[in-house]
GROMACS .gro file of C-alpha atoms in nm:
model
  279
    1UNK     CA    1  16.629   5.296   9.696
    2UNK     CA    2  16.482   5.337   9.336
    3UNK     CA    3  16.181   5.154   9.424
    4UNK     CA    4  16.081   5.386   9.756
    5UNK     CA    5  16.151   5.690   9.553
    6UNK     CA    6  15.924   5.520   9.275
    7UNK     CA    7  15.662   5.437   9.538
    8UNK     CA    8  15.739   5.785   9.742
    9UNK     CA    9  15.643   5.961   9.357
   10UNK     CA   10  15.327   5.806   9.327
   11UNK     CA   11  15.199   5.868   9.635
   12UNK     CA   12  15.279   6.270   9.596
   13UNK     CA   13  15.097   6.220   9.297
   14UNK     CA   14  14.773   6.040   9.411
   15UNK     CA   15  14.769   6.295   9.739
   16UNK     CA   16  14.810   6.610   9.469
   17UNK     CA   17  14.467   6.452   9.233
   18UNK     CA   18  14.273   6.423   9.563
   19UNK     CA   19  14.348   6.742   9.701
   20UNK     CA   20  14.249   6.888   9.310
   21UNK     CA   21  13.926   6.726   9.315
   22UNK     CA   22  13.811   6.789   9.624
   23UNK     CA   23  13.980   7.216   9.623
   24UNK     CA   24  14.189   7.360   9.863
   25UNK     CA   25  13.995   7.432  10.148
   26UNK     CA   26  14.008   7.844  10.123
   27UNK     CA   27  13.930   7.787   9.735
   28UNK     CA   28  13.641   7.584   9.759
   29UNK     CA   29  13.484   7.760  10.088
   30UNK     CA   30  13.565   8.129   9.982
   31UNK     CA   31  13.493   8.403  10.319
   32UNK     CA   32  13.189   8.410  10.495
   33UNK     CA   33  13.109   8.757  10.286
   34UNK     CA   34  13.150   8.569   9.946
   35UNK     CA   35  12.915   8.274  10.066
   36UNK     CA   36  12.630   8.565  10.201
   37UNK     CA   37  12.668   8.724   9.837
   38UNK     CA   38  12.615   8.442   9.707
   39UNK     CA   39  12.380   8.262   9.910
   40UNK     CA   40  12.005   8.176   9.735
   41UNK     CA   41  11.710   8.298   9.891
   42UNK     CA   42  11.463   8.039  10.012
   43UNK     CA   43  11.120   8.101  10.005
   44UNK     CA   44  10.988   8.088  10.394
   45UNK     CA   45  11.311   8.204  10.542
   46UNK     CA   46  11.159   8.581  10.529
   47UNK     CA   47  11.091   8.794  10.782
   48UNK     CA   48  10.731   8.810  10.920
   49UNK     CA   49  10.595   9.210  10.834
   50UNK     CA   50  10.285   9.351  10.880
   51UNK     CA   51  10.140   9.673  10.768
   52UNK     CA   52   9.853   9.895  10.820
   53UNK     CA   53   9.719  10.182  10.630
   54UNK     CA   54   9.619  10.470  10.851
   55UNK     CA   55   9.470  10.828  10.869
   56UNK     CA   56   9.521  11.095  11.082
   57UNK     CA   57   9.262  11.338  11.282
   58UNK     CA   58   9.253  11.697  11.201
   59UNK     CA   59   9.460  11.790  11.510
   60UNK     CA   60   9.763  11.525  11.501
   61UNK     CA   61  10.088  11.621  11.360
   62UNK     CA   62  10.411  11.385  11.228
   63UNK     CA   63  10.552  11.420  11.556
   64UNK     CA   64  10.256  11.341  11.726
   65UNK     CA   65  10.268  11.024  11.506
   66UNK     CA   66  10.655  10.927  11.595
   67UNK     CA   67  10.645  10.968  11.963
   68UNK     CA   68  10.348  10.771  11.999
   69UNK     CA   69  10.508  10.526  11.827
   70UNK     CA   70  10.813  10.482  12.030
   71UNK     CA   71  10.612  10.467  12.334
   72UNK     CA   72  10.434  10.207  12.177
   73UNK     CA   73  10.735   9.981  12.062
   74UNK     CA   74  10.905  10.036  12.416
   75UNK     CA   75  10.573   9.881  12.568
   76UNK     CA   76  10.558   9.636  12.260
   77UNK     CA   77  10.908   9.512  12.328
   78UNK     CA   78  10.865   9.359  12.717
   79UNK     CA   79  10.673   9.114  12.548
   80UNK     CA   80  10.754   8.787  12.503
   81UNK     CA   81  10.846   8.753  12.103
   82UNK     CA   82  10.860   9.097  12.114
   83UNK     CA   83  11.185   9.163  12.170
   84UNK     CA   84  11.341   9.182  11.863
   85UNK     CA   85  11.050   9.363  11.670
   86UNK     CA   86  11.102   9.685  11.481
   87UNK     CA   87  10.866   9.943  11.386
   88UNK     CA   88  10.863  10.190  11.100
   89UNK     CA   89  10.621  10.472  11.002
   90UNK     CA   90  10.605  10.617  10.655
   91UNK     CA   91  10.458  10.912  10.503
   92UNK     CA   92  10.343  10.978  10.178
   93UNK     CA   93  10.553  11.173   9.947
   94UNK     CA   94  10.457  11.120   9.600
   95UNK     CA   95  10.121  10.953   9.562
   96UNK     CA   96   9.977  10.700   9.315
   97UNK     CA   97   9.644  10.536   9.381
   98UNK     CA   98   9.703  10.453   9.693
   99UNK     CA   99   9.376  10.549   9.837
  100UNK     CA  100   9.310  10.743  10.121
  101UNK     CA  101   9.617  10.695  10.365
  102UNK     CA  102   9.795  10.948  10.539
  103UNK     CA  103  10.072  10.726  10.682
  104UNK     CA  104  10.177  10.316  10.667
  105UNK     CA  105  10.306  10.156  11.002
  106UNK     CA  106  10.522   9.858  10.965
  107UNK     CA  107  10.552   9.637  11.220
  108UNK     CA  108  10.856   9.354  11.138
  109UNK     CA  109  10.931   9.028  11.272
  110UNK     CA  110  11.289   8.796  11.254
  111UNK     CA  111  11.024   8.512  11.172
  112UNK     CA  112  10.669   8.437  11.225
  113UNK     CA  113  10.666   8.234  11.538
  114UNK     CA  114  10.776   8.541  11.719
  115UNK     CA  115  10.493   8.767  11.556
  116UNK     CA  116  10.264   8.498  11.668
  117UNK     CA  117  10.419   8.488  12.014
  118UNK     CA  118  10.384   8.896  12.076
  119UNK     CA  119  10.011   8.888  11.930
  120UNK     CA  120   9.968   8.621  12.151
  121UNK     CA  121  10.058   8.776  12.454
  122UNK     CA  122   9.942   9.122  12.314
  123UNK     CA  123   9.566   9.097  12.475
  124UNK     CA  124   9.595   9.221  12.817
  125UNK     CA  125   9.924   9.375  12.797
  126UNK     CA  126  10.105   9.726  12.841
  127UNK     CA  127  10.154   9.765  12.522
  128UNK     CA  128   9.774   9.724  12.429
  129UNK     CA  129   9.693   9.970  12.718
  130UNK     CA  130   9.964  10.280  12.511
  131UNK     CA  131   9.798  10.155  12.173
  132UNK     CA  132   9.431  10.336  12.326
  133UNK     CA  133   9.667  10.629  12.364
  134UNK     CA  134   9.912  10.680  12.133
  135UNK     CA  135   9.691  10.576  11.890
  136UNK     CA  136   9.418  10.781  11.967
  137UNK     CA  137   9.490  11.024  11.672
  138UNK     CA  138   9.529  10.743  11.427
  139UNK     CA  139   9.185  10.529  11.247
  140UNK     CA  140   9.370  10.200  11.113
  141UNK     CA  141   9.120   9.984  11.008
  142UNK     CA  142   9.301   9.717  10.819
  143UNK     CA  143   9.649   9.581  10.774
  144UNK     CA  144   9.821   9.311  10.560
  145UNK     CA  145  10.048   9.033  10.611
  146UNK     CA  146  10.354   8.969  10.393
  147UNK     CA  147  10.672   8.767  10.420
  148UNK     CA  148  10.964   8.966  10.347
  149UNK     CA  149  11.290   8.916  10.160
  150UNK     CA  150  11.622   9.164  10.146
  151UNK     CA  151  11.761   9.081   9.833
  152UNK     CA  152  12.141   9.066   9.759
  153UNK     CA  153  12.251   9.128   9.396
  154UNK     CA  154  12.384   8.839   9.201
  155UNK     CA  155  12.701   8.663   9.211
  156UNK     CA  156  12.950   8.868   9.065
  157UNK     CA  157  12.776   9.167   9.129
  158UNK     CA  158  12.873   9.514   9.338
  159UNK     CA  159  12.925   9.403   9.710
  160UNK     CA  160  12.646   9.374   9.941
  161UNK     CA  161  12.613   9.670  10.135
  162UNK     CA  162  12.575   9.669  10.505
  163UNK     CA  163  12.495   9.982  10.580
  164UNK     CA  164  12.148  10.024  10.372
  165UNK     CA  165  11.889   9.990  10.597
  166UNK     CA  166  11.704  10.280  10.769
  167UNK     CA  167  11.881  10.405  11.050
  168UNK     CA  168  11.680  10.544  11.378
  169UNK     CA  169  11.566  10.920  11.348
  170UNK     CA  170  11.681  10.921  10.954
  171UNK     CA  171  11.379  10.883  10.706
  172UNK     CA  172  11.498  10.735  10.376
  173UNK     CA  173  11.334  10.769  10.048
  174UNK     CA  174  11.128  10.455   9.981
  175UNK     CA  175  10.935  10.355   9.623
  176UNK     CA  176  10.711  10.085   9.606
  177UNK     CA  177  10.555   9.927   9.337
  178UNK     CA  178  10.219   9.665   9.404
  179UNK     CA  179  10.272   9.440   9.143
  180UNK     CA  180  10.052   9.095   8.976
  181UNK     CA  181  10.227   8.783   8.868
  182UNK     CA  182  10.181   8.731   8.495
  183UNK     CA  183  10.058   8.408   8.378
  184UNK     CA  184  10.268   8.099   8.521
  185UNK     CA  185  10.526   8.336   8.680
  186UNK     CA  186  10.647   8.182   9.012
  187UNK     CA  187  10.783   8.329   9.352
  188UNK     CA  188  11.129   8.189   9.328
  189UNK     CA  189  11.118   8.389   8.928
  190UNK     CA  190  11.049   8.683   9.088
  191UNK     CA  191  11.327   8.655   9.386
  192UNK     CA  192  11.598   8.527   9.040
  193UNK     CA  193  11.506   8.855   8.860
  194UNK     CA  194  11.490   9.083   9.188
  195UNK     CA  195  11.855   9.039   9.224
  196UNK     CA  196  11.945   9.045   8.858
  197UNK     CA  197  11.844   9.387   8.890
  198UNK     CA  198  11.978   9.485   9.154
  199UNK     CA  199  12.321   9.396   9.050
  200UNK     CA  200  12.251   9.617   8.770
  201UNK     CA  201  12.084   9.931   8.956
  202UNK     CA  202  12.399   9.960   9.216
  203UNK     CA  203  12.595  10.009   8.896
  204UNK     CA  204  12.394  10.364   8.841
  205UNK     CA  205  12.534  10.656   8.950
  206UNK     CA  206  12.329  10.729   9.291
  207UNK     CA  207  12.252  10.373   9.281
  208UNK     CA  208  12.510  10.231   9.460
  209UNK     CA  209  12.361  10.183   9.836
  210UNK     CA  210  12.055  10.064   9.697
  211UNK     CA  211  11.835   9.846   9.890
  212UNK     CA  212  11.561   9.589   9.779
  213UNK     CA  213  11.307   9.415   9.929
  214UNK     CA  214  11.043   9.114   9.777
  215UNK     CA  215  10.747   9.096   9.962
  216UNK     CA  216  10.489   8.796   9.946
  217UNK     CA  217  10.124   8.852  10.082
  218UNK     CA  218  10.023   8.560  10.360
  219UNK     CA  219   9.734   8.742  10.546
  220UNK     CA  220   9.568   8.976  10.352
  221UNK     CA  221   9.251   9.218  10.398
  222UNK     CA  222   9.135   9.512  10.177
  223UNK     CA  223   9.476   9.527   9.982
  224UNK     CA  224   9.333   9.529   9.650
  225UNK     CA  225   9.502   9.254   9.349
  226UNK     CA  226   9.861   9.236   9.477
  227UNK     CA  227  10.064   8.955   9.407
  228UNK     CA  228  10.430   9.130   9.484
  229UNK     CA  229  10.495   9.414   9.700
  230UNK     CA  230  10.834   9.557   9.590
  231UNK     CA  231  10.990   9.807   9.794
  232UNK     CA  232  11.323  10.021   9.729
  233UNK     CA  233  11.523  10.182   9.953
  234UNK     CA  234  11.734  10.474   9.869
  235UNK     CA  235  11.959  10.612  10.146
  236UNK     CA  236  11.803  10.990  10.064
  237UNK     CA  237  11.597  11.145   9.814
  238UNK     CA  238  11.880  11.301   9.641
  239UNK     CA  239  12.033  10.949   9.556
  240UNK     CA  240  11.715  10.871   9.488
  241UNK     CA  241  11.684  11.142   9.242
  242UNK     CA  242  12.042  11.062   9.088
  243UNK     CA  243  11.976  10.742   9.033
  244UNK     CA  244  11.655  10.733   8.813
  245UNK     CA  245  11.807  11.025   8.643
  246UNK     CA  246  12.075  10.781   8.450
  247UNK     CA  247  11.796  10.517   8.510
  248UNK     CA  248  11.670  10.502   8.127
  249UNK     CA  249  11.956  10.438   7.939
  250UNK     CA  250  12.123  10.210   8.178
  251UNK     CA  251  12.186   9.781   8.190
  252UNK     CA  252  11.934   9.821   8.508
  253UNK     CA  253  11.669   9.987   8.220
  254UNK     CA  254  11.716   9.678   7.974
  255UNK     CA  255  11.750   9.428   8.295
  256UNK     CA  256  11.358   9.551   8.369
  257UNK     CA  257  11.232   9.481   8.008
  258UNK     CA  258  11.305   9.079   8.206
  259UNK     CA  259  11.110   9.210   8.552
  260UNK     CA  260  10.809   9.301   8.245
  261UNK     CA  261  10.747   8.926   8.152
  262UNK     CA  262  10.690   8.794   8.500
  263UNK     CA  263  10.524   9.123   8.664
  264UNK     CA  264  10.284   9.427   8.574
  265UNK     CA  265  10.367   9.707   8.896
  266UNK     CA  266  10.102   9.994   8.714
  267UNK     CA  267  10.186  10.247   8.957
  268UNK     CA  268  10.378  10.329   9.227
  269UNK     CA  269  10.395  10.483   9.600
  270UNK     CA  270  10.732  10.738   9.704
  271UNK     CA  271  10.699  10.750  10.124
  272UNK     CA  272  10.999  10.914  10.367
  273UNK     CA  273  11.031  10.612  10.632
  274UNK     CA  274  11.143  10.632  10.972
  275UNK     CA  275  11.254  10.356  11.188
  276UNK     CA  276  11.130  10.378  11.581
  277UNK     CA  277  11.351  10.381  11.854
  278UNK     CA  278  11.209  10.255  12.168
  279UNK     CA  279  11.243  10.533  12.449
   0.00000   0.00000   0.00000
């Protein structure tokens, strides 16, 4: 009897160290929120987003602007790889050498094989047909292509917000900043700092919805030396306001004096964005 209790002991034991090392399943996995807090950014797993810099004729208006736009996307979105696009237009609010541009339309992707689907098929298509007209009021002579990245703050940081991006009809205060890499700085740098900051900004008053996005050039034409585009999202100008109000003295302040070693962003662009429902 001694000995099975003996042998009965040591076998708790060993099962107890194995189950230690190896964690308790809900310890070691944590919830599916946890692990997309958490989760790295890889560099290619961004979304494909292109971007052209337009001007309008002397007789087109805003609205004007939007509805073609929605006609468009509808038209845009029987394509195949088209599907799933989205389509934003954004108007200047406060202006810093940005040239002469009177609105940006973003065009975004889920990846790149579907851009290059949809362009493929783009040619001969309905959507091509709308661009003669609801673009008539519109000269867009160049656009850029980046690869874009939503970043979540850093582990241990405010909760990722799900709610953040721009919802249809609702323009949203957005600041961007064109930025050059200094000196050996690298991509994934950039992305590690991006959310260090962000983990700091959502802990300003007004800065708590804040969104971020890293974008990476990978077609390119006429957009001047930029490196970086970083764009932030506020869910409306007043929380925009709010926040940059306690900006200065805050941790997200001294967190940027970081953001200063690996990029130089000399100015920067304020636009009201609108996301494009499809009629």
């Amino acid at each position: 009897m001694k000995a099975k209790l003996y042998t009965a002991a040591i076998l708790a034991v060993l099962i107890v160290a194995v189950t230690l090392a190896a964690g308790w399943p809900s310890l070691r996995q944590g919830t599916a929120e946890e692990q997309e807090e958490t989760a790295v950014i890889q560099l290619g797993s961004g979304k494909a987003m292109q971007i052209w810099r337009c001007e309008l004729d002397d007789q087109a208006t805003e609205e004007h602007v939007l509805e073609g736009a929605a006609k468009w996307l509808a038209a845009a979105k029987t394509l195949k790889g088209g599907e799933n696009l989205e389509l934003y237009v954004k108007f200047p609010i406060v202006v810093n050498g940005t040239g002469e541009v009177d609105l940006l339309q973003v065009l975004v992707a889920p990846t790149f094989k579907e851009w290059g689907c949809f362009w493929d098929a783009y040619g001969d298509s309905d959507a091509a047909d709308h661009e003669e007209t609801s673009q008539a009021h519109l000269v867009c002579p160049d656009s850029t292509m980046w690869e874009s990245f939503k970043v979540n703050p850093a582990v241990g940081s405010h909760p990722v917000d799900k709610t953040v991006d721009i919802p249809f009809g609702e323009g949203r205060a957005v600041q961007w900043w064109k930025c050059e890499l200094v000196g050996d700085a690298t991509e994934e740098q950039v992305l590690q700092e991006a959310q260090k900051w962000l983990a700091a900004a959502r802990t300003v008053t007004g800065g708590e919805d804040l969104a971020l996005y890293v974008n990476f050039p990978v077609v390119v034409n006429a957009s001047g030396d930029t490196d970086v585009l970083l764009m932030l999202v506020a869910p409306s100008f007043e929380k925009w306001g709010e926040f940059w109000d306690g900006y200065s003295d805050s941790a997200a302040g001294d967190a940027e004096e970081a953001n200063d070693k690996i990029l130089i962003a000399p100015h920067s662009v304020m636009w009201e964005a609108f996301r494009i429902k499809a009629p």
